[in-house]
Amino acid sequence: MTDDKKIIAFVVYPGMTPLDMVGPLTVLDGMASTAQEYRTVVVGETKDPVTTDNPLKLVATHTYDEVPSPYALLVPGGAEPTLKALADEKLIGYLRTAGANAELVTSVCTGSLLLGEAGLLKGRKATTHWMFRELLGAFGAEPVAQRWVEDGNVITAAGVSAGIDLALHLVERLVGAEIARTIQFVIEYDPEPPQGPLDWSKRPYGDLKPLLEHSLNEALAGEPALRDRLLAHTGR
């Protein structure tokens, strides 16, 4: 891809959670409309429609080959399909090469596990969805229970809606707080959830180990070495 702009690439793959990508894309595309040295693209293995974990399908604007060296990379997450994607050699290969040269490497939710499998989290603090956080240790990362975590040029966000927070932080980092605040007003991001703030002492599911073990066994039945490496981090 020949372009003198700084390309921010959002990666799509089968089974991902749409909001992980669409929320940050809305924020960063808004930035790109103001700070025109930036451009947002959606990257996939092909330009065929990609299924997600709800009825919505997504279509990439570019293939991996067309965007080999983006300025910034954002990887969304999901549930079992994202665990399966850990064994997707083309996806992980793209993240490894593109991420190695990117100025910024970011993820939302379990997208950080994909970054980890690509070798991009070793020795770094990182976060992901709370149900999968301890699995980050399998990739040499230090799991952190925060809304988003910045460690050098790698920024990871917790589950789903945290991607909007990450994106607003990126806007502030790249072009300043004034534009970030304006975008926050434009998208009216001022959460007031009906049930109020989350009380993390009352999070559901209790002991997560059985649920995680089931998910890993289902998703990675054909990848025993990878499965066992992750299973070793479910009992912390």
PDB file of C-alpha atoms in Angstrom:
ATOM      1  CA  MET A   1       0.000   0.000   0.000  1.00  0.00           C
ATOM      2  CA  THR A   2       1.551   3.290  -1.095  1.00  0.00           C
ATOM      3  CA  ASP A   3       0.346   6.100   1.128  1.00  0.00           C
ATOM      4  CA  ASP A   4       2.165   9.016   2.742  1.00  0.00           C
ATOM      5  CA  LYS A   5      -0.278   8.995   5.639  1.00  0.00           C
ATOM      6  CA  LYS A   6       0.168   7.261   8.978  1.00  0.00           C
ATOM      7  CA  ILE A   7      -1.979   4.152   8.640  1.00  0.00           C
ATOM      8  CA  ILE A   8      -3.929   2.849  11.626  1.00  0.00           C
ATOM      9  CA  ALA A   9      -4.871  -0.754  10.810  1.00  0.00           C
ATOM     10  CA  PHE A  10      -7.809  -2.491  12.504  1.00  0.00           C
ATOM     11  CA  VAL A  11      -7.575  -6.259  12.135  1.00  0.00           C
ATOM     12  CA  VAL A  12     -10.617  -8.462  11.447  1.00  0.00           C
ATOM     13  CA  TYR A  13     -10.832 -12.244  11.744  1.00  0.00           C
ATOM     14  CA  PRO A  14     -13.682 -14.780  12.078  1.00  0.00           C
ATOM     15  CA  GLY A  15     -15.630 -14.792  15.338  1.00  0.00           C
ATOM     16  CA  MET A  16     -14.315 -11.512  16.766  1.00  0.00           C
ATOM     17  CA  THR A  17     -16.500  -9.156  18.830  1.00  0.00           C
ATOM     18  CA  PRO A  18     -17.557  -6.220  16.591  1.00  0.00           C
ATOM     19  CA  LEU A  19     -17.690  -3.575  19.336  1.00  0.00           C
ATOM     20  CA  ASP A  20     -14.031  -4.264  20.161  1.00  0.00           C
ATOM     21  CA  MET A  21     -13.209  -2.773  16.770  1.00  0.00           C
ATOM     22  CA  VAL A  22     -16.138  -0.513  15.881  1.00  0.00           C
ATOM     23  CA  GLY A  23     -15.913   1.570  19.065  1.00  0.00           C
ATOM     24  CA  PRO A  24     -12.212   2.463  18.661  1.00  0.00           C
ATOM     25  CA  LEU A  25     -12.613   2.802  14.883  1.00  0.00           C
ATOM     26  CA  THR A  26     -15.337   5.413  15.375  1.00  0.00           C
ATOM     27  CA  VAL A  27     -13.047   7.399  17.689  1.00  0.00           C
ATOM     28  CA  LEU A  28      -9.887   7.138  15.594  1.00  0.00           C
ATOM     29  CA  ASP A  29     -11.654   7.722  12.290  1.00  0.00           C
ATOM     30  CA  GLY A  30     -12.972  10.914  13.861  1.00  0.00           C
ATOM     31  CA  MET A  31      -9.393  11.861  14.684  1.00  0.00           C
ATOM     32  CA  ALA A  32      -8.311  11.103  11.114  1.00  0.00           C
ATOM     33  CA  SER A  33     -10.976  13.442   9.727  1.00  0.00           C
ATOM     34  CA  THR A  34      -9.373  16.272  11.720  1.00  0.00           C
ATOM     35  CA  ALA A  35      -5.713  15.284  11.778  1.00  0.00           C
ATOM     36  CA  GLN A  36      -5.420  14.352   8.131  1.00  0.00           C
ATOM     37  CA  GLU A  37      -1.933  12.890   8.379  1.00  0.00           C
ATOM     38  CA  TYR A  38      -3.678   9.771   9.724  1.00  0.00           C
ATOM     39  CA  ARG A  39      -5.810   7.235   7.887  1.00  0.00           C
ATOM     40  CA  THR A  40      -7.814   4.303   9.243  1.00  0.00           C
ATOM     41  CA  VAL A  41      -8.132   0.998   7.385  1.00  0.00           C
ATOM     42  CA  VAL A  42      -9.615  -2.414   8.184  1.00  0.00           C
ATOM     43  CA  VAL A  43      -7.280  -5.302   7.406  1.00  0.00           C
ATOM     44  CA  GLY A  44      -8.079  -8.982   6.902  1.00  0.00           C
ATOM     45  CA  GLU A  45      -6.687 -12.065   5.205  1.00  0.00           C
ATOM     46  CA  THR A  46      -9.165 -11.419   2.371  1.00  0.00           C
ATOM     47  CA  LYS A  47     -11.877  -8.892   1.559  1.00  0.00           C
ATOM     48  CA  ASP A  48     -14.626 -11.459   1.933  1.00  0.00           C
ATOM     49  CA  PRO A  49     -17.261 -10.841   4.645  1.00  0.00           C
ATOM     50  CA  VAL A  50     -16.070 -12.011   8.051  1.00  0.00           C
ATOM     51  CA  THR A  51     -18.473 -13.523  10.566  1.00  0.00           C
ATOM     52  CA  THR A  52     -18.455 -12.170  14.101  1.00  0.00           C
ATOM     53  CA  ASP A  53     -19.837 -13.393  17.409  1.00  0.00           C
ATOM     54  CA  ASN A  54     -23.208 -11.781  16.623  1.00  0.00           C
ATOM     55  CA  PRO A  55     -25.272 -11.545  13.390  1.00  0.00           C
ATOM     56  CA  LEU A  56     -23.185  -8.654  12.047  1.00  0.00           C
ATOM     57  CA  LYS A  57     -20.576  -9.402   9.358  1.00  0.00           C
ATOM     58  CA  LEU A  58     -17.558  -7.197   8.651  1.00  0.00           C
ATOM     59  CA  VAL A  59     -15.575  -6.611   5.461  1.00  0.00           C
ATOM     60  CA  ALA A  60     -11.926  -5.595   5.351  1.00  0.00           C
ATOM     61  CA  THR A  61     -10.930  -2.631   3.193  1.00  0.00           C
ATOM     62  CA  HIS A  62      -7.452  -4.092   2.646  1.00  0.00           C
ATOM     63  CA  THR A  63      -5.640  -7.422   2.819  1.00  0.00           C
ATOM     64  CA  TYR A  64      -2.564  -8.192   4.925  1.00  0.00           C
ATOM     65  CA  ASP A  65      -0.378  -7.913   1.849  1.00  0.00           C
ATOM     66  CA  GLU A  66      -1.711  -4.457   1.059  1.00  0.00           C
ATOM     67  CA  VAL A  67      -0.854  -3.072   4.517  1.00  0.00           C
ATOM     68  CA  PRO A  68       2.390  -4.770   5.550  1.00  0.00           C
ATOM     69  CA  SER A  69       3.750  -1.966   7.739  1.00  0.00           C
ATOM     70  CA  PRO A  70       1.036   0.156   9.370  1.00  0.00           C
ATOM     71  CA  TYR A  71       1.908   3.015  11.680  1.00  0.00           C
ATOM     72  CA  ALA A  72      -0.415   1.586  14.327  1.00  0.00           C
ATOM     73  CA  LEU A  73      -2.148  -1.749  14.806  1.00  0.00           C
ATOM     74  CA  LEU A  74      -5.352  -2.517  16.726  1.00  0.00           C
ATOM     75  CA  VAL A  75      -6.448  -6.097  17.374  1.00  0.00           C
ATOM     76  CA  PRO A  76      -9.973  -6.836  18.676  1.00  0.00           C
ATOM     77  CA  GLY A  77     -10.851  -9.833  20.811  1.00  0.00           C
ATOM     78  CA  GLY A  78     -13.679 -12.276  21.400  1.00  0.00           C
ATOM     79  CA  ALA A  79     -14.359 -15.537  23.178  1.00  0.00           C
ATOM     80  CA  GLU A  80     -13.677 -19.066  21.863  1.00  0.00           C
ATOM     81  CA  PRO A  81     -13.173 -17.933  18.234  1.00  0.00           C
ATOM     82  CA  THR A  82     -10.327 -15.716  19.422  1.00  0.00           C
ATOM     83  CA  LEU A  83      -8.775 -18.662  21.254  1.00  0.00           C
ATOM     84  CA  LYS A  84      -9.028 -20.630  17.995  1.00  0.00           C
ATOM     85  CA  ALA A  85      -7.376 -17.722  16.182  1.00  0.00           C
ATOM     86  CA  LEU A  86      -4.263 -18.267  18.316  1.00  0.00           C
ATOM     87  CA  ALA A  87      -3.521 -21.148  15.925  1.00  0.00           C
ATOM     88  CA  ASP A  88      -4.212 -19.081  12.774  1.00  0.00           C
ATOM     89  CA  GLU A  89      -0.702 -18.924  11.307  1.00  0.00           C
ATOM     90  CA  LYS A  90      -1.536 -16.246   8.731  1.00  0.00           C
ATOM     91  CA  LEU A  91      -3.138 -13.945  11.318  1.00  0.00           C
ATOM     92  CA  ILE A  92      -0.400 -14.432  13.913  1.00  0.00           C
ATOM     93  CA  GLY A  93       2.273 -14.080  11.236  1.00  0.00           C
ATOM     94  CA  TYR A  94       0.798 -10.764  10.116  1.00  0.00           C
ATOM     95  CA  LEU A  95       0.602  -9.465  13.683  1.00  0.00           C
ATOM     96  CA  ARG A  96       4.199 -10.530  14.302  1.00  0.00           C
ATOM     97  CA  THR A  97       5.642  -8.746  11.269  1.00  0.00           C
ATOM     98  CA  ALA A  98       3.362  -5.711  11.252  1.00  0.00           C
ATOM     99  CA  GLY A  99       3.611  -5.289  15.019  1.00  0.00           C
ATOM    100  CA  ALA A 100       7.392  -5.526  15.036  1.00  0.00           C
ATOM    101  CA  ASN A 101       7.646  -2.399  12.877  1.00  0.00           C
ATOM    102  CA  ALA A 102       4.599  -0.432  14.095  1.00  0.00           C
ATOM    103  CA  GLU A 103       4.948   2.713  16.163  1.00  0.00           C
ATOM    104  CA  LEU A 104       1.928   1.639  18.232  1.00  0.00           C
ATOM    105  CA  VAL A 105       0.607  -1.864  18.924  1.00  0.00           C
ATOM    106  CA  THR A 106      -2.790  -1.998  20.617  1.00  0.00           C
ATOM    107  CA  SER A 107      -5.542  -4.454  21.454  1.00  0.00           C
ATOM    108  CA  VAL A 108      -8.989  -4.654  22.970  1.00  0.00           C
ATOM    109  CA  CYS A 109     -10.205  -7.496  25.186  1.00  0.00           C
ATOM    110  CA  THR A 110      -8.660 -10.880  24.277  1.00  0.00           C
ATOM    111  CA  GLY A 111      -6.981  -9.343  21.274  1.00  0.00           C
ATOM    112  CA  SER A 112      -4.019  -9.070  23.638  1.00  0.00           C
ATOM    113  CA  LEU A 113      -3.744 -12.868  23.655  1.00  0.00           C
ATOM    114  CA  LEU A 114      -3.185 -12.721  19.903  1.00  0.00           C
ATOM    115  CA  LEU A 115      -0.484 -10.100  20.417  1.00  0.00           C
ATOM    116  CA  GLY A 116       1.035 -12.405  23.002  1.00  0.00           C
ATOM    117  CA  GLU A 117       1.085 -15.380  20.634  1.00  0.00           C
ATOM    118  CA  ALA A 118       2.799 -13.126  18.083  1.00  0.00           C
ATOM    119  CA  GLY A 119       5.563 -12.494  20.633  1.00  0.00           C
ATOM    120  CA  LEU A 120       4.719  -8.819  21.145  1.00  0.00           C
ATOM    121  CA  LEU A 121       4.012  -8.849  24.908  1.00  0.00           C
ATOM    122  CA  LYS A 122       7.131 -10.474  26.359  1.00  0.00           C
ATOM    123  CA  GLY A 123       8.264  -8.614  29.449  1.00  0.00           C
ATOM    124  CA  ARG A 124       5.433  -6.086  29.210  1.00  0.00           C
ATOM    125  CA  LYS A 125       2.516  -5.237  31.444  1.00  0.00           C
ATOM    126  CA  ALA A 126      -0.790  -5.979  29.733  1.00  0.00           C
ATOM    127  CA  THR A 127      -4.476  -6.480  30.338  1.00  0.00           C
ATOM    128  CA  THR A 128      -7.452  -8.176  28.722  1.00  0.00           C
ATOM    129  CA  HIS A 129     -10.998  -9.214  29.630  1.00  0.00           C
ATOM    130  CA  TRP A 130     -11.064 -10.130  33.319  1.00  0.00           C
ATOM    131  CA  MET A 131     -12.072 -13.740  32.610  1.00  0.00           C
ATOM    132  CA  PHE A 132      -8.910 -14.342  30.562  1.00  0.00           C
ATOM    133  CA  ARG A 133      -6.428 -12.017  32.273  1.00  0.00           C
ATOM    134  CA  GLU A 134      -4.185 -14.651  33.871  1.00  0.00           C
ATOM    135  CA  LEU A 135      -3.630 -16.328  30.504  1.00  0.00           C
ATOM    136  CA  LEU A 136      -1.386 -13.406  29.584  1.00  0.00           C
ATOM    137  CA  GLY A 137       1.305 -14.998  31.728  1.00  0.00           C
ATOM    138  CA  ALA A 138       1.591 -17.801  29.174  1.00  0.00           C
ATOM    139  CA  PHE A 139       3.045 -15.263  26.737  1.00  0.00           C
ATOM    140  CA  GLY A 140       5.596 -13.757  29.084  1.00  0.00           C
ATOM    141  CA  ALA A 141       3.431 -10.744  29.932  1.00  0.00           C
ATOM    142  CA  GLU A 142       2.604  -9.360  33.367  1.00  0.00           C
ATOM    143  CA  PRO A 143      -1.211  -9.366  33.818  1.00  0.00           C
ATOM    144  CA  VAL A 144      -2.547  -6.076  35.203  1.00  0.00           C
ATOM    145  CA  ALA A 145      -6.116  -5.410  36.361  1.00  0.00           C
ATOM    146  CA  GLN A 146      -6.651  -1.994  34.783  1.00  0.00           C
ATOM    147  CA  ARG A 147      -9.038  -0.484  32.242  1.00  0.00           C
ATOM    148  CA  TRP A 148      -6.119  -0.019  29.858  1.00  0.00           C
ATOM    149  CA  VAL A 149      -2.376  -0.493  30.248  1.00  0.00           C
ATOM    150  CA  GLU A 150       0.403   1.356  28.430  1.00  0.00           C
ATOM    151  CA  ASP A 151       3.871  -0.183  28.352  1.00  0.00           C
ATOM    152  CA  GLY A 152       6.125   1.530  25.839  1.00  0.00           C
ATOM    153  CA  ASN A 153       4.532   1.399  22.408  1.00  0.00           C
ATOM    154  CA  VAL A 154       2.131  -1.389  23.428  1.00  0.00           C
ATOM    155  CA  ILE A 155      -1.278  -0.435  24.823  1.00  0.00           C
ATOM    156  CA  THR A 156      -3.833  -3.075  25.777  1.00  0.00           C
ATOM    157  CA  ALA A 157      -7.420  -2.552  26.916  1.00  0.00           C
ATOM    158  CA  ALA A 158      -9.700  -4.679  29.054  1.00  0.00           C
ATOM    159  CA  GLY A 159     -13.035  -6.048  27.843  1.00  0.00           C
ATOM    160  CA  VAL A 160     -15.091  -4.678  24.939  1.00  0.00           C
ATOM    161  CA  SER A 161     -16.179  -1.161  25.981  1.00  0.00           C
ATOM    162  CA  ALA A 162     -12.695  -0.420  27.331  1.00  0.00           C
ATOM    163  CA  GLY A 163     -11.612  -0.099  23.708  1.00  0.00           C
ATOM    164  CA  ILE A 164     -13.276   3.323  23.546  1.00  0.00           C
ATOM    165  CA  ASP A 165     -11.192   4.477  26.513  1.00  0.00           C
ATOM    166  CA  LEU A 166      -8.053   3.178  24.815  1.00  0.00           C
ATOM    167  CA  ALA A 167      -8.938   4.966  21.582  1.00  0.00           C
ATOM    168  CA  LEU A 168      -9.548   8.294  23.333  1.00  0.00           C
ATOM    169  CA  HIS A 169      -6.187   7.902  25.071  1.00  0.00           C
ATOM    170  CA  LEU A 170      -4.571   7.263  21.684  1.00  0.00           C
ATOM    171  CA  VAL A 171      -6.123  10.434  20.278  1.00  0.00           C
ATOM    172  CA  GLU A 172      -4.746  12.414  23.207  1.00  0.00           C
ATOM    173  CA  ARG A 173      -1.324  10.815  22.779  1.00  0.00           C
ATOM    174  CA  LEU A 174      -1.219  11.451  19.027  1.00  0.00           C
ATOM    175  CA  VAL A 175      -2.878  14.839  18.568  1.00  0.00           C
ATOM    176  CA  GLY A 176      -3.654  16.251  22.000  1.00  0.00           C
ATOM    177  CA  ALA A 177      -6.284  16.409  24.714  1.00  0.00           C
ATOM    178  CA  GLU A 178      -8.416  19.083  23.032  1.00  0.00           C
ATOM    179  CA  ILE A 179      -9.231  16.916  20.017  1.00  0.00           C
ATOM    180  CA  ALA A 180      -9.731  13.868  22.238  1.00  0.00           C
ATOM    181  CA  ARG A 181     -12.199  15.807  24.382  1.00  0.00           C
ATOM    182  CA  THR A 182     -14.034  17.073  21.304  1.00  0.00           C
ATOM    183  CA  ILE A 183     -14.417  13.521  19.963  1.00  0.00           C
ATOM    184  CA  GLN A 184     -15.682  12.395  23.360  1.00  0.00           C
ATOM    185  CA  PHE A 185     -18.374  15.062  23.126  1.00  0.00           C
ATOM    186  CA  VAL A 186     -19.202  14.176  19.509  1.00  0.00           C
ATOM    187  CA  ILE A 187     -19.803  10.504  20.332  1.00  0.00           C
ATOM    188  CA  GLU A 188     -21.389  11.540  23.667  1.00  0.00           C
ATOM    189  CA  TYR A 189     -19.261   9.098  25.604  1.00  0.00           C
ATOM    190  CA  ASP A 190     -20.436   9.748  29.151  1.00  0.00           C
ATOM    191  CA  PRO A 191     -21.453   6.345  30.528  1.00  0.00           C
ATOM    192  CA  GLU A 192     -24.245   6.109  33.080  1.00  0.00           C
ATOM    193  CA  PRO A 193     -25.089   2.373  33.068  1.00  0.00           C
ATOM    194  CA  PRO A 194     -28.535   1.528  34.489  1.00  0.00           C
ATOM    195  CA  GLN A 195     -27.020  -0.775  37.118  1.00  0.00           C
ATOM    196  CA  GLY A 196     -24.353   1.741  38.102  1.00  0.00           C
ATOM    197  CA  PRO A 197     -20.610   1.095  38.341  1.00  0.00           C
ATOM    198  CA  LEU A 198     -19.428  -2.513  38.484  1.00  0.00           C
ATOM    199  CA  ASP A 199     -18.718  -3.979  41.895  1.00  0.00           C
ATOM    200  CA  TRP A 200     -15.790  -6.261  41.102  1.00  0.00           C
ATOM    201  CA  SER A 201     -16.201  -8.124  44.386  1.00  0.00           C
ATOM    202  CA  LYS A 202     -19.475  -9.471  42.964  1.00  0.00           C
ATOM    203  CA  ARG A 203     -18.299 -10.518  39.525  1.00  0.00           C
ATOM    204  CA  PRO A 204     -20.119 -13.610  38.186  1.00  0.00           C
ATOM    205  CA  TYR A 205     -18.996 -17.218  37.631  1.00  0.00           C
ATOM    206  CA  GLY A 206     -17.069 -17.681  40.874  1.00  0.00           C
ATOM    207  CA  ASP A 207     -14.146 -20.025  40.234  1.00  0.00           C
ATOM    208  CA  LEU A 208     -13.169 -19.362  36.624  1.00  0.00           C
ATOM    209  CA  LYS A 209     -10.882 -22.367  36.244  1.00  0.00           C
ATOM    210  CA  PRO A 210     -13.539 -24.878  35.038  1.00  0.00           C
ATOM    211  CA  LEU A 211     -14.958 -22.374  32.533  1.00  0.00           C
ATOM    212  CA  LEU A 212     -11.531 -21.454  31.185  1.00  0.00           C
ATOM    213  CA  GLU A 213     -10.476 -25.084  30.935  1.00  0.00           C
ATOM    214  CA  HIS A 214     -13.638 -25.916  28.995  1.00  0.00           C
ATOM    215  CA  SER A 215     -13.142 -22.977  26.620  1.00  0.00           C
ATOM    216  CA  LEU A 216      -9.503 -23.849  25.957  1.00  0.00           C
ATOM    217  CA  ASN A 217     -10.243 -27.534  25.436  1.00  0.00           C
ATOM    218  CA  GLU A 218     -13.030 -26.721  22.987  1.00  0.00           C
ATOM    219  CA  ALA A 219     -11.176 -24.055  21.054  1.00  0.00           C
ATOM    220  CA  LEU A 220      -7.747 -25.695  20.884  1.00  0.00           C
ATOM    221  CA  ALA A 221      -8.555 -29.398  20.684  1.00  0.00           C
ATOM    222  CA  GLY A 222      -6.364 -29.661  17.601  1.00  0.00           C
ATOM    223  CA  GLU A 223      -3.484 -27.669  19.114  1.00  0.00           C
ATOM    224  CA  PRO A 224      -2.504 -29.636  22.235  1.00  0.00           C
ATOM    225  CA  ALA A 225       0.816 -27.879  22.859  1.00  0.00           C
ATOM    226  CA  LEU A 226      -0.743 -24.420  22.747  1.00  0.00           C
ATOM    227  CA  ARG A 227      -3.748 -25.611  24.745  1.00  0.00           C
ATOM    228  CA  ASP A 228      -1.580 -27.083  27.503  1.00  0.00           C
ATOM    229  CA  ARG A 229       0.578 -23.972  27.697  1.00  0.00           C
ATOM    230  CA  LEU A 230      -2.511 -21.875  28.330  1.00  0.00           C
ATOM    231  CA  LEU A 231      -4.109 -24.402  30.674  1.00  0.00           C
ATOM    232  CA  ALA A 232      -1.055 -24.086  32.901  1.00  0.00           C
ATOM    233  CA  HIS A 233      -2.146 -20.506  33.604  1.00  0.00           C
ATOM    234  CA  THR A 234      -5.792 -21.122  34.506  1.00  0.00           C
ATOM    235  CA  GLY A 235      -5.241 -22.044  38.141  1.00  0.00           C
ATOM    236  CA  ARG A 236      -3.424 -18.979  39.456  1.00  0.00           C
TER     237      ARG A 236
END
